[in-house]
Every structure is written in C-alpha cells, then in structure tokens.
CSV table of C-alpha atoms in Angstrom, one decimal:
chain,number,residue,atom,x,y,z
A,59,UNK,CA,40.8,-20.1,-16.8
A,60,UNK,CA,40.8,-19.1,-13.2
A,61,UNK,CA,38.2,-17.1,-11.3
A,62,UNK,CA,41.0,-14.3,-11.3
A,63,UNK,CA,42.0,-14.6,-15.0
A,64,UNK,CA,38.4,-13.9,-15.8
A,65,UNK,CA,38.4,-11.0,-13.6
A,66,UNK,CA,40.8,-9.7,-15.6
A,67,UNK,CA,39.6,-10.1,-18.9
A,68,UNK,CA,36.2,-9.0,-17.4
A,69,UNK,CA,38.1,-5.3,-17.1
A,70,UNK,CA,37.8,-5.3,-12.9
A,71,UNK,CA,41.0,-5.3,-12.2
A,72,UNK,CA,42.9,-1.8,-11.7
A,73,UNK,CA,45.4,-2.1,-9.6
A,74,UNK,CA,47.3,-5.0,-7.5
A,75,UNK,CA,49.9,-5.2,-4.4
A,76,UNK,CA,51.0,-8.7,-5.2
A,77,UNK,CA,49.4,-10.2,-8.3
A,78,UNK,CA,50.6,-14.0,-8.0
A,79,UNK,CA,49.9,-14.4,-4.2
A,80,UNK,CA,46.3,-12.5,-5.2
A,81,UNK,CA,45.7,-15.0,-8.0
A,82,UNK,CA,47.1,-18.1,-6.2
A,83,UNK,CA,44.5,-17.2,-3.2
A,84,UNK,CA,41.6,-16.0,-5.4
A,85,UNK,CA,42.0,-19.1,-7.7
A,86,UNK,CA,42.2,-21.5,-4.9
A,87,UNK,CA,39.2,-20.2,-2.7
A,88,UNK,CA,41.7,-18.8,0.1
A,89,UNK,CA,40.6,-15.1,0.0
A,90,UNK,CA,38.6,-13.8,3.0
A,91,UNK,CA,38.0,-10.6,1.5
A,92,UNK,CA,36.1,-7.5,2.3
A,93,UNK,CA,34.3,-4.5,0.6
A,94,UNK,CA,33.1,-1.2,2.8
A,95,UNK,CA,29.5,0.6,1.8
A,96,UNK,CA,28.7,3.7,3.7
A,97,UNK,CA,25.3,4.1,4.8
A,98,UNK,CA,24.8,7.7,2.8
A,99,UNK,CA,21.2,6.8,1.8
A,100,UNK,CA,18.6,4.4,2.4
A,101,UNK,CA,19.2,2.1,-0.9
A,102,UNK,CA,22.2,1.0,-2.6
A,103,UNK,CA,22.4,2.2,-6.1
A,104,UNK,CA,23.5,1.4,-9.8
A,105,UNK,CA,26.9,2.5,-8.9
A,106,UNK,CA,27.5,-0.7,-6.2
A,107,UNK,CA,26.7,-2.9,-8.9
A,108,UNK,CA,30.1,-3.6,-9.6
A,109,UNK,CA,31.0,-4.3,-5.7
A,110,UNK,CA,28.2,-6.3,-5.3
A,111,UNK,CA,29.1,-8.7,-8.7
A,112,UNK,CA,32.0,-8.9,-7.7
A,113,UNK,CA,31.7,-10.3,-4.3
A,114,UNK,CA,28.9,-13.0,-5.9
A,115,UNK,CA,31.5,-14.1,-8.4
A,116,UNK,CA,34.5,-14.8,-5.7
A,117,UNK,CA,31.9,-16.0,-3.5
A,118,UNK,CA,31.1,-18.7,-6.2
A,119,UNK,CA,34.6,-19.5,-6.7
A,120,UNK,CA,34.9,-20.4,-2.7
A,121,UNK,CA,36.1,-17.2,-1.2
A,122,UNK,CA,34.6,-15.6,1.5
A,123,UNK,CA,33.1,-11.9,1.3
A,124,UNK,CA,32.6,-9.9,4.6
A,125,UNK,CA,30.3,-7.0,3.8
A,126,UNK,CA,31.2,-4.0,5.8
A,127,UNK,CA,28.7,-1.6,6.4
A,128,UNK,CA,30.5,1.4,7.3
A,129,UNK,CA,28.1,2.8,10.2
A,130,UNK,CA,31.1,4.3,11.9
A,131,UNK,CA,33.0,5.5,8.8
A,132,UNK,CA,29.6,7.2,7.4
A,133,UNK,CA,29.6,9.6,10.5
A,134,UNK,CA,32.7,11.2,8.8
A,135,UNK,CA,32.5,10.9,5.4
A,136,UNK,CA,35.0,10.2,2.7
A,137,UNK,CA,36.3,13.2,0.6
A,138,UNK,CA,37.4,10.9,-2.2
A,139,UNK,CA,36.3,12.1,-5.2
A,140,UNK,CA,34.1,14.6,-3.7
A,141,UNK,CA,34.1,18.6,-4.2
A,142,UNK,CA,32.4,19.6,-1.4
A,143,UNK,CA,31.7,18.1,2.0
A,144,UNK,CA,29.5,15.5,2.5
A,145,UNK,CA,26.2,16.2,4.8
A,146,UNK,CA,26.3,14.6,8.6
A,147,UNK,CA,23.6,12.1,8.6
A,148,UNK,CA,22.9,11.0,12.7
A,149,UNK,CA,22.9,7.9,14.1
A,150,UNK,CA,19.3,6.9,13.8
A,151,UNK,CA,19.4,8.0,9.8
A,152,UNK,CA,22.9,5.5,9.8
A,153,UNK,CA,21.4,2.5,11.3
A,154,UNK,CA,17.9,2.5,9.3
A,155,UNK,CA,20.4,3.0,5.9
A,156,UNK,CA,22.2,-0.2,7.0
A,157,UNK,CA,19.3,-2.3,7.5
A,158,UNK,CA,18.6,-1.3,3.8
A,159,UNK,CA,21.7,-2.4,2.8
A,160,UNK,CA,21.6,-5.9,4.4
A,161,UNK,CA,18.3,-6.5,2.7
A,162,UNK,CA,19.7,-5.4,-0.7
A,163,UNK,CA,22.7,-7.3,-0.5
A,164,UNK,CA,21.2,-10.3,0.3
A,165,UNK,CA,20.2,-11.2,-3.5
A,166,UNK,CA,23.7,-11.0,-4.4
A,167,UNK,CA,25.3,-13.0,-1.3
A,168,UNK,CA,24.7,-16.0,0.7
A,169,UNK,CA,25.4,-14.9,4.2
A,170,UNK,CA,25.6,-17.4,6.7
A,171,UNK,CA,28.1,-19.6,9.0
A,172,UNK,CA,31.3,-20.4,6.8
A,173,UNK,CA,29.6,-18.3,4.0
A,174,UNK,CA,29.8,-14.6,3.7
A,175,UNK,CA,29.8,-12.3,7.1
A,176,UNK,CA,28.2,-9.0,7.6
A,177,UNK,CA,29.7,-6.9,10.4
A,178,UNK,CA,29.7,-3.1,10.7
A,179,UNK,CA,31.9,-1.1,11.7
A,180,UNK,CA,30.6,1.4,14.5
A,181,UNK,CA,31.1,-1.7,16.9
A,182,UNK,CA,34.7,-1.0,17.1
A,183,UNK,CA,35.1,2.7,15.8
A,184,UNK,CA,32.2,3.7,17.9
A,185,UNK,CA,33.9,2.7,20.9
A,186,UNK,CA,37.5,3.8,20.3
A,187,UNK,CA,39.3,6.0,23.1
A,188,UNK,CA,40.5,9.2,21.3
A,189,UNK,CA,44.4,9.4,23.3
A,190,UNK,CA,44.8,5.5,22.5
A,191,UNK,CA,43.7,5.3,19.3
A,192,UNK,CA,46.1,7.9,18.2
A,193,UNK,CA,49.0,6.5,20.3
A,194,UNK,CA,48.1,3.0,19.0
A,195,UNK,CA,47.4,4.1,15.2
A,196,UNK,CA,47.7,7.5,14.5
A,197,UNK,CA,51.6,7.0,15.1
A,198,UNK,CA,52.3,4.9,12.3
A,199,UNK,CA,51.1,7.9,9.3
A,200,UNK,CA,53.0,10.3,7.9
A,201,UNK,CA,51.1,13.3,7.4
A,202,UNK,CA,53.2,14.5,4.4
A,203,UNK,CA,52.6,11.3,2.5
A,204,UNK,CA,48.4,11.4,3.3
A,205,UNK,CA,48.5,15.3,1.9
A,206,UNK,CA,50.3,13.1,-1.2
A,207,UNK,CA,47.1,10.8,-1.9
A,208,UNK,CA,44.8,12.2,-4.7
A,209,UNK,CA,41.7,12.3,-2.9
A,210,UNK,CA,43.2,14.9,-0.5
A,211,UNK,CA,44.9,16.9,-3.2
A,212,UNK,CA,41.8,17.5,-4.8
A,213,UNK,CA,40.3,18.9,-1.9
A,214,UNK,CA,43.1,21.4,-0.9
A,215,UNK,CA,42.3,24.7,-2.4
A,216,UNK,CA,38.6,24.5,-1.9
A,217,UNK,CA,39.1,23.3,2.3
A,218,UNK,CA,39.3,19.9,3.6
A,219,UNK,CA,38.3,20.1,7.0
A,220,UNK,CA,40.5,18.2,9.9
A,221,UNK,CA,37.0,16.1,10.2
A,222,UNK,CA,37.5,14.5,6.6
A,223,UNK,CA,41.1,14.3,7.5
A,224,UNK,CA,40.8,11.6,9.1
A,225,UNK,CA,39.0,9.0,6.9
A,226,UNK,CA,41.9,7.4,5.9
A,227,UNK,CA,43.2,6.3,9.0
A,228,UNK,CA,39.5,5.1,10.7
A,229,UNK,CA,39.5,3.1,6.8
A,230,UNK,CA,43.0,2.2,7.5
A,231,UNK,CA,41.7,1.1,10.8
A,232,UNK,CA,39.1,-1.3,9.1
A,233,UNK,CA,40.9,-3.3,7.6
A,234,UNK,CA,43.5,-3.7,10.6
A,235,UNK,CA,40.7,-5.0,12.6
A,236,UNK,CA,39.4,-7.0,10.4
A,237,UNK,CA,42.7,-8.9,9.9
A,238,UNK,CA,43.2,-9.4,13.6
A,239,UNK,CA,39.9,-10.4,14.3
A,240,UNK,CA,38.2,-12.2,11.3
A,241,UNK,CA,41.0,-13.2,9.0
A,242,UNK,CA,40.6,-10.9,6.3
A,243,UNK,CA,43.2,-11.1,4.0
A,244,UNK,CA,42.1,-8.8,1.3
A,245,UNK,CA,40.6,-5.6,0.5
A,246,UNK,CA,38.7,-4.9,-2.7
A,247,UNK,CA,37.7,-1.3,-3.7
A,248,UNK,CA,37.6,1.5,-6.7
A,249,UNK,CA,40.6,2.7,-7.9
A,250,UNK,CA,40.0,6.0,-6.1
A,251,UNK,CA,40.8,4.7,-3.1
A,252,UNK,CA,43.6,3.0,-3.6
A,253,UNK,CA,45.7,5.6,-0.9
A,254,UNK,CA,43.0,4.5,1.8
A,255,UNK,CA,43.5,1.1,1.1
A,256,UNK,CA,47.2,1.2,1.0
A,257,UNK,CA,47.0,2.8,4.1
A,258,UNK,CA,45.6,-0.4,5.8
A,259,UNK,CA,48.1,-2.4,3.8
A,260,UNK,CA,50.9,-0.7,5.5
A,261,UNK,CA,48.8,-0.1,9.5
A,262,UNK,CA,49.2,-3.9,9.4
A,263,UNK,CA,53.0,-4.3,8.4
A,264,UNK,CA,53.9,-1.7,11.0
A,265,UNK,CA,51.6,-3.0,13.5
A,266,UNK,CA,52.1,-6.9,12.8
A,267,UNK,CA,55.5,-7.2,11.8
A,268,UNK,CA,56.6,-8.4,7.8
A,269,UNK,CA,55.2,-11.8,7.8
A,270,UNK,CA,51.4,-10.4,8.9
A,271,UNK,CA,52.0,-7.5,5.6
A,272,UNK,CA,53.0,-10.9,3.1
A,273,UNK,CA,49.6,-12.4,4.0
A,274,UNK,CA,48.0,-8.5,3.1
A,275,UNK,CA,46.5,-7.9,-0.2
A,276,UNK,CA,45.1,-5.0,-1.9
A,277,UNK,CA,42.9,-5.4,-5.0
A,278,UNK,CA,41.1,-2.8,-6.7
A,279,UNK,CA,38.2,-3.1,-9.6
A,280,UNK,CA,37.6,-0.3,-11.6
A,281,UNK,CA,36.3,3.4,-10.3
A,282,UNK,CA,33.7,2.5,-13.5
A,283,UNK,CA,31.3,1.5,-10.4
A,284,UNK,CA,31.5,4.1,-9.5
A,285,UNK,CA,30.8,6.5,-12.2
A,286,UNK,CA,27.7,4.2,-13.5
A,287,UNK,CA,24.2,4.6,-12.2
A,288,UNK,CA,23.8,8.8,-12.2
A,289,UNK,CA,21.2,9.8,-14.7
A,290,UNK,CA,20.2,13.4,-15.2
A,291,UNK,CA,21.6,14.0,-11.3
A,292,UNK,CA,19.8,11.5,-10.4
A,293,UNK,CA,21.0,8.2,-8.7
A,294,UNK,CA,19.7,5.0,-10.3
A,295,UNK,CA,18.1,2.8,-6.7
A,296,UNK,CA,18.2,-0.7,-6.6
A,297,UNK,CA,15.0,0.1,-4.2
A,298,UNK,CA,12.2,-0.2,-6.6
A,299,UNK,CA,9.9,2.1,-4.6
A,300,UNK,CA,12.5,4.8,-5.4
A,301,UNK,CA,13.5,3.6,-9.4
A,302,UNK,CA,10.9,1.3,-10.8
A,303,UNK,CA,12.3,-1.9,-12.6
A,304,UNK,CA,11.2,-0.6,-15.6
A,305,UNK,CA,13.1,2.7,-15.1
A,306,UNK,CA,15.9,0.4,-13.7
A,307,UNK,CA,15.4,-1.4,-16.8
A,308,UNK,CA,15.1,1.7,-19.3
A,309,UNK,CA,18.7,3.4,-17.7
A,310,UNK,CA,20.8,0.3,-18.8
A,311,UNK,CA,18.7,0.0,-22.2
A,312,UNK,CA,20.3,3.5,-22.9
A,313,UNK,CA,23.6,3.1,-22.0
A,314,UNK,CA,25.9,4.8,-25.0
A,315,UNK,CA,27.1,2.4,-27.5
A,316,UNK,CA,30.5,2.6,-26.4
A,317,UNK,CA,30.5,1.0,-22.9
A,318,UNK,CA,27.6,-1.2,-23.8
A,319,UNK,CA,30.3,-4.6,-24.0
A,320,UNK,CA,32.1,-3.2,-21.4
A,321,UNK,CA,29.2,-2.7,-19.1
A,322,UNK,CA,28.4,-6.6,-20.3
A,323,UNK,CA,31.8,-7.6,-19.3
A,324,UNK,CA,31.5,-6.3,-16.1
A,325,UNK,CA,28.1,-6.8,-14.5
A,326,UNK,CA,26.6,-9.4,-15.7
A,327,UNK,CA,27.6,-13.6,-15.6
A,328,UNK,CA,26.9,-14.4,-19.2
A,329,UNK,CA,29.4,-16.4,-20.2
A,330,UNK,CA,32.7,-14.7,-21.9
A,331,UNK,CA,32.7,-17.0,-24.7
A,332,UNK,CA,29.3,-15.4,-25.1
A,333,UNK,CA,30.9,-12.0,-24.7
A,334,UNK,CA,33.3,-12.6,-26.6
A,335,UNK,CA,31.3,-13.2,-29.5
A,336,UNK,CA,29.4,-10.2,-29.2
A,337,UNK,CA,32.6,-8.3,-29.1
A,338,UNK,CA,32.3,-8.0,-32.7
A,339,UNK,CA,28.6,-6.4,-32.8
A,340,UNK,CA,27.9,-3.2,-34.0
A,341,UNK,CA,25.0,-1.5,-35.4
A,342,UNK,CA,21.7,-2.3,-35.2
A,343,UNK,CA,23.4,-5.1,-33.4
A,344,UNK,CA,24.8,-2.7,-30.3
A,345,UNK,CA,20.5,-2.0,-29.6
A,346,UNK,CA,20.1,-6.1,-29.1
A,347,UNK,CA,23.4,-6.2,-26.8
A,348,UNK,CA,21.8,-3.0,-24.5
A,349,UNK,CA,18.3,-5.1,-24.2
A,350,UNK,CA,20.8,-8.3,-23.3
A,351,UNK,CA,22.2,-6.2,-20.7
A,352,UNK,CA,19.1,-4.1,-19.4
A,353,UNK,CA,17.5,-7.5,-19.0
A,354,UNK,CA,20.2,-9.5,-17.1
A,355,UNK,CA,20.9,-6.4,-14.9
A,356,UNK,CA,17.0,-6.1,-13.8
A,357,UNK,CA,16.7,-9.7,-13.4
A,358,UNK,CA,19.4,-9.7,-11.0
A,359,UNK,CA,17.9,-6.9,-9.1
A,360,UNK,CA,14.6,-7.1,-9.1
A,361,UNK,CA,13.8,-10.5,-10.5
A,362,UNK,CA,12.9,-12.9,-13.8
A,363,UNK,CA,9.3,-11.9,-14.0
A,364,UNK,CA,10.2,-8.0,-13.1
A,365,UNK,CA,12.7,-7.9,-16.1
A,366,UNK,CA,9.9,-9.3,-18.5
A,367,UNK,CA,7.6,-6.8,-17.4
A,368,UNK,CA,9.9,-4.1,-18.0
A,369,UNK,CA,10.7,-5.7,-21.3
A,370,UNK,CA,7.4,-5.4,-22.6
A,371,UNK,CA,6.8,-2.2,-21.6
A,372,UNK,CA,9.8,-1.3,-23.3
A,373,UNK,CA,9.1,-3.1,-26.8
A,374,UNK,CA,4.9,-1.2,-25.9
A,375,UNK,CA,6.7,2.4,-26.5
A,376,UNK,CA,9.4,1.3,-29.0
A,377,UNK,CA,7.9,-1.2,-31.3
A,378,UNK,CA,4.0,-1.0,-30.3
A,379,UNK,CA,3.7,-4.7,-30.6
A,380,UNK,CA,2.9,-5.2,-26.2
A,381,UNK,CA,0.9,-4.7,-23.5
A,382,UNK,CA,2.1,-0.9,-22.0
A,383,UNK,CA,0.2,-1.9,-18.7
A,384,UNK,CA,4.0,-2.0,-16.7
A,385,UNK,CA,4.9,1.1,-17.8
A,386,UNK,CA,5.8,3.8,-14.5
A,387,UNK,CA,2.4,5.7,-14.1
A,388,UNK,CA,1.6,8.7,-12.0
A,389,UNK,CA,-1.8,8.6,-10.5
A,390,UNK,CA,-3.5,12.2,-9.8
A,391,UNK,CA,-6.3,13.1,-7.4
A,392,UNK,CA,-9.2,16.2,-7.9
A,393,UNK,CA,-6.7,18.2,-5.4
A,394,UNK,CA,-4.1,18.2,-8.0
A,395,UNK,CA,-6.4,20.0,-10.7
A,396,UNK,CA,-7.5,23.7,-10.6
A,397,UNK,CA,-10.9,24.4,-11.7
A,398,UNK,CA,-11.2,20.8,-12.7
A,399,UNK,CA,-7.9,20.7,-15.3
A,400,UNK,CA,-4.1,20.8,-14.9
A,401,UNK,CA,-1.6,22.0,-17.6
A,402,UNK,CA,1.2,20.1,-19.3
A,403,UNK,CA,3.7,22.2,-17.5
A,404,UNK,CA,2.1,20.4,-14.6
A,405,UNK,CA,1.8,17.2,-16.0
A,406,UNK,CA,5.4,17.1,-16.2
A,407,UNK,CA,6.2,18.0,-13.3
A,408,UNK,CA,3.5,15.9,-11.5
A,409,UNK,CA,5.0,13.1,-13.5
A,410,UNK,CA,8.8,13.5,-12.4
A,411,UNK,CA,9.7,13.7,-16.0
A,412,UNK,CA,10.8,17.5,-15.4
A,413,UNK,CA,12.1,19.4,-12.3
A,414,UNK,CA,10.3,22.1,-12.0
A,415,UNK,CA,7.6,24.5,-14.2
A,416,UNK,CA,10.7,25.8,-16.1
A,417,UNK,CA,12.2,23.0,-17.0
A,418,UNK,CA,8.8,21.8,-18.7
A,419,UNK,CA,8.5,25.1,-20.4
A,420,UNK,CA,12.2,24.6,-22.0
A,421,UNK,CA,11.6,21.3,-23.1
A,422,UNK,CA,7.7,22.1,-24.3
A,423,UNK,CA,9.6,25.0,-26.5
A,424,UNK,CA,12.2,23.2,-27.8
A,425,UNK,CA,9.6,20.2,-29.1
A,426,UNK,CA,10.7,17.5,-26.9
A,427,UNK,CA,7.4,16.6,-25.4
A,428,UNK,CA,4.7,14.6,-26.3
A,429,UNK,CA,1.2,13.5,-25.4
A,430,UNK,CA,-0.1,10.6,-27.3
A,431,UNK,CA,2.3,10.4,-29.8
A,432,UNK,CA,1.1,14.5,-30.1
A,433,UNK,CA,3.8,17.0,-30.2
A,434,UNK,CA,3.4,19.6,-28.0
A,435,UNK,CA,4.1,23.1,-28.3
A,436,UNK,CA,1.4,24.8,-26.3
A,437,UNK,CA,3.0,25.6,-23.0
A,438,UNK,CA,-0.5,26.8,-21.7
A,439,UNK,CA,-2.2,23.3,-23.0
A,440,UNK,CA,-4.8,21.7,-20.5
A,441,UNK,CA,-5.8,18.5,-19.6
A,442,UNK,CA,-9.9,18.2,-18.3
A,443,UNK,CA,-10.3,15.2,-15.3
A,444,UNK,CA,-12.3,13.5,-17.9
A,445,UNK,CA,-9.8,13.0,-20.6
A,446,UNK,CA,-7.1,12.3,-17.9
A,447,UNK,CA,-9.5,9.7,-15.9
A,448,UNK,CA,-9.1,7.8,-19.6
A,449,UNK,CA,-5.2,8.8,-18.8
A,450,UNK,CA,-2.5,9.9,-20.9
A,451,UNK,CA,1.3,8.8,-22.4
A,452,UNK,CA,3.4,11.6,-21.6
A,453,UNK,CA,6.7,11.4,-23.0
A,454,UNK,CA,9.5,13.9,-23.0
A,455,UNK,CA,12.9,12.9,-25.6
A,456,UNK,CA,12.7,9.8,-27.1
A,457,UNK,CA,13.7,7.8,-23.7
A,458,UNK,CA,11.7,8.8,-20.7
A,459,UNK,CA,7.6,7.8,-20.3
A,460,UNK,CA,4.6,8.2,-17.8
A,461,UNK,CA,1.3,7.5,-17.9
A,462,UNK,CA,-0.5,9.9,-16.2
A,463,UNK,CA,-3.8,8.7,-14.6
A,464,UNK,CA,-6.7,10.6,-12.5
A,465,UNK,CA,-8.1,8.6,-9.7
C-alpha cells in the first residue's frame, strides 16, 4: 500500500483535483507540497495536529513539506468558518507568534537543505505594490464566483468587511508564488478552504498557461483538524507552559467513544494493521484505545518520559495505584488568603478549574466538586494556610484535577 492509499484509509483525504496524478506524485516522493499556519497566537494548538502529521508522514515517504507561516496573510485574517471578525494582531505580536511556530514544528519536521523549507510569507505580500498587484492578479477573479465560495456566504448577512474580502486572493497569491519560485506543486489544507485553494489552482492556469495548471494539485484532509483541540472554549496548546502534558494528556484521554478510532486513524503512526484490529473494540475496551491514543499524542508533543508522567498521574486519580506527584498544581502565596484562609469558590477559581466566582458556585450547588475525595456542598467552605500548606486535591466532574498548594 502506498503512502497515499494509507492516507486514504487513514480518513485524511476530503477532496482531490486530480487523484491519479496526486497519488502517482505522493507515492513516488515527487510532491513539494505546502501547508499555511497563521500566526493568530503564540503556540500551535490540538487543532494543527492533523497538518502537522500529515506533513511528517509525506515527509517520510520522500516528499518535501514547505511550512508557510502566514505572517502577511495573518495581518488580514481569514473569514472561513468564522462568525465574527478576527482581532488585528501588529507586526511585532505576528513575528514573535512565528518564531513560536518554528520551534513547535520542528518536532514534527526535519527542516533543512533538500528537506523541508520554512519561508513566510510577509516577504512577498509585505512588499506588494497595491495598482500592480491588482493589475497582475486581481484581474484573473470573478467577483460573482468568490461571493459563491461558502466561507463568504456565511459571512454575508452578519458583514464581511472589504478587508476580509480579500483573503482569497493574497492565499491564492501563495501558492502562485510559491509555484514560480520554489516548485511547489501541491497544496494541502481543511476542507473549508477548499475555494481559497482552488483559487490558487486556477491564478496559476490563468497566469502560467495549461501545462503549468496539469503540474497544480489541490489536496484537502479533513476540516476534523480543525474542529479537535477546543475544550470548554478553551484551545488545547501544544506549549506546555500554556496546557500541561498532563492536561494535554487528560483532553485526548476523554475524547467521546465515537471518534476515539478515528482520532487513532488520523493522528497517530501506529501501524493500521494495528488499527485495524482495534476497529472491532468496544466497551471497556474503547477506555484502553483513548489511553493508546492520549499516550501516543503526548509523546509526540511533549515527549516519551512526559507521556509517562502524565500516565501516572492519570491511573493516581483513576485507579489510586501511582505516584500523583505530576499532577497540574496551583501553588498559592499568603497574599492570596484573607485573614489567613481562602474559600472553595476561590480555590476554584485560583485553580483554573472554574471561570469565575459564579461558575464555582453553580458547580458547588449542583455537587460537582470535590476536595479530597469530599463532596462539597458548602459554597461558604474555607481552607486555613495550614491545611492548604499540607495541600489539597480539588476536583470538579469526574475529569478535571488540581492540587492546590500554599507556598
């Protein structure tokens, strides 16, 4: 089976502009491919996981992967799949977010001469003369079939500003440049934006002539990345300063039964005999396949030794058979207490484990927290500095920890 057969039964691929020219390049090492990340914070998260496999599994094969940081593109914005729209970050924020990237990236690739490239792309949008570039570019879209693609649509009736407008054609633009001028050949991306990325497709027919457009491919994995690493509103950071490993490790331990295989499949390199085999599991069964997974992923990220400690801590609070010292612990100081004690509405809050003082009181009333394997239902309950210098296990639902420590 072929690097791109797997892909497919993997689940990555979505959508295709020419299959057997795709496979024959993909199979035979021949794809110089790219993927674009725009510099919208200062870690990757859960939800790249997918880009970032996938360009270590071609990469294996023999291809090529040029990462694209998207330091021009991110001073836009893309309105795909957004409601609202997204917050101007400036320069300074945009480079420091893509030196993040490079550094996260660089335990999934091998960059280096002949390996994969890492170029970004405010060196040429950056620098682009308004008049020319839309004499030069602009000219070959249709503005009735842009207001066709989906990501626009969806954006109509609440306002999409002429700013956002012009995403597609500056991502368009990408990949243009990147043919002339690197050799990229392919394009890899979620399924929502598979408008954007036709849009290069057809920049570098109009601009190149046919036989540049039969050397052109568009490949799409599954918008799954995209939807996978939000927890509670919250993003899930391959930074561990900003998710531990062992709340890295705890998010994929709890994925729902049902995408469990699938989020095997996808992310991780077991082999698929392997998988296969576990495609009949079910049960008790499905709780060993999410600890397969939770440790893989975590491994991957943050390292062997990392994804042990996180296992333990994790078998501590489930099965009380191991040492709990890894588990995520909040560490409080005298100024944090009031008249030498602090309140479990605090506690939670201090912890991260709720919001905000009313979120604690909700989930204190309804009987989801718990200090010491204690139950709590006293919203008014108080911690003294000497029975929290000893420290405490907070836990709210069945899933989420902290020990909580004065120092």
């Amino acid at each position: 089976m072929g690097i791109y057969e797997e892909l497919v039964e993997r689940g990555l691929i979505a959508q295709v502009t020419n299959e057997d020219e795709i496979k024959n390049m993909i199979n035979n090492g021949k794809a110089k491919f790219y993927i674009g990340f725009d510099c919208t914070a200062d870690s990757l998260t859960a939800g790249h996981f997918m880009a970032l496999t996938l360009m270590k599994r071609l990469q294996m094969a023999g291809n090529q992967p040029i990462a694209l940081i998207g330091g021009g593109t991110t001073m836009i914005g893309d309105p795909s799949g957004r409601t609202d729209m997204r917050k101007m970050l400036t320069r300074e924020d945009i480079d420091y977010n893509a030196q993040c990237f490079k550094r996260q990236m660089e335990r999934f690739i091998e960059f280096g001469p002949g390996k994969a490239q890492m170029v970004n792309n405010a060196d040429w949008l950056m620098d682009l003369n308004y008049i020319e570039f839309l004499r030069e570019v602009g000219a070959c879209f249709s503005v009735n079939n842009m207001l066709r693609a989906e990501c626009y649509k969806q954006r109509m009736e609440k306002g999409l500003s002429f700013f956002e407008f012009n995403y597609m054609i500056m991502q368009s633009y990408d990949f243009y440049y990147l043919f002339k001028n690197y050799g990229c050949n392919m394009q890899f991306g979620g399924d929502d934006q598979w408008s954007n990325m036709l849009g290069g497709t057809e920049l570098i027919r109009k601009k190149l002539g046919k036989d540049a457009h039969a050397m052109t491919i568009t490949l799409l994995t599954d918008s799954q990345g995209h939807k996978m690493g939000k927890t509670a509103g919250n993003a899930v950071w391959l930074d561990p300063n900003k998710t531990s490993p062992y709340e890295f490790y705890q998010y994929w331990r709890n994925v729902d039964d049902a995408d469990v295989l699938k989020c095997i499949r996808m992310l991780t390199f077991l082999p698929m005999d392997q998988i296969r085999e576990m495609s009949s599991w079910e049960g008790s069964q499905l709780n060993r396949a999410k600890e397969i997974l939770a440790f893989e992923l975590t491994s991957l990220v943050h390292g062997e030794e990392e994804a042990k400690k996180a296992e333990a801590s994790a078998k501590a609070l489930f099965a009380g058979g191991a040492n709990a010292e890894n588990i995520p612990t909040t560490e409080l100081t005298e100024a944090d207490l009031e008249d030498g004690k602090l309140d479990i509405m605090g506690i939670l809050v201090k912890s991260g484990l709720c919001s905000t003082r009313s979120d604690a009181r909700r989930n204190i009333q309804q009987g989801g927290v718990s200090v010491d394997d204690e139950k709590i239902s006293d919203i008014g309950k108080c911690y003294s500095a000497d029975e929290l210098k000893d420290g405490i296990l907070v836990k709210r639902g069945k899933k989420n920890f902290n020990k909580v420590v004065l120092k």
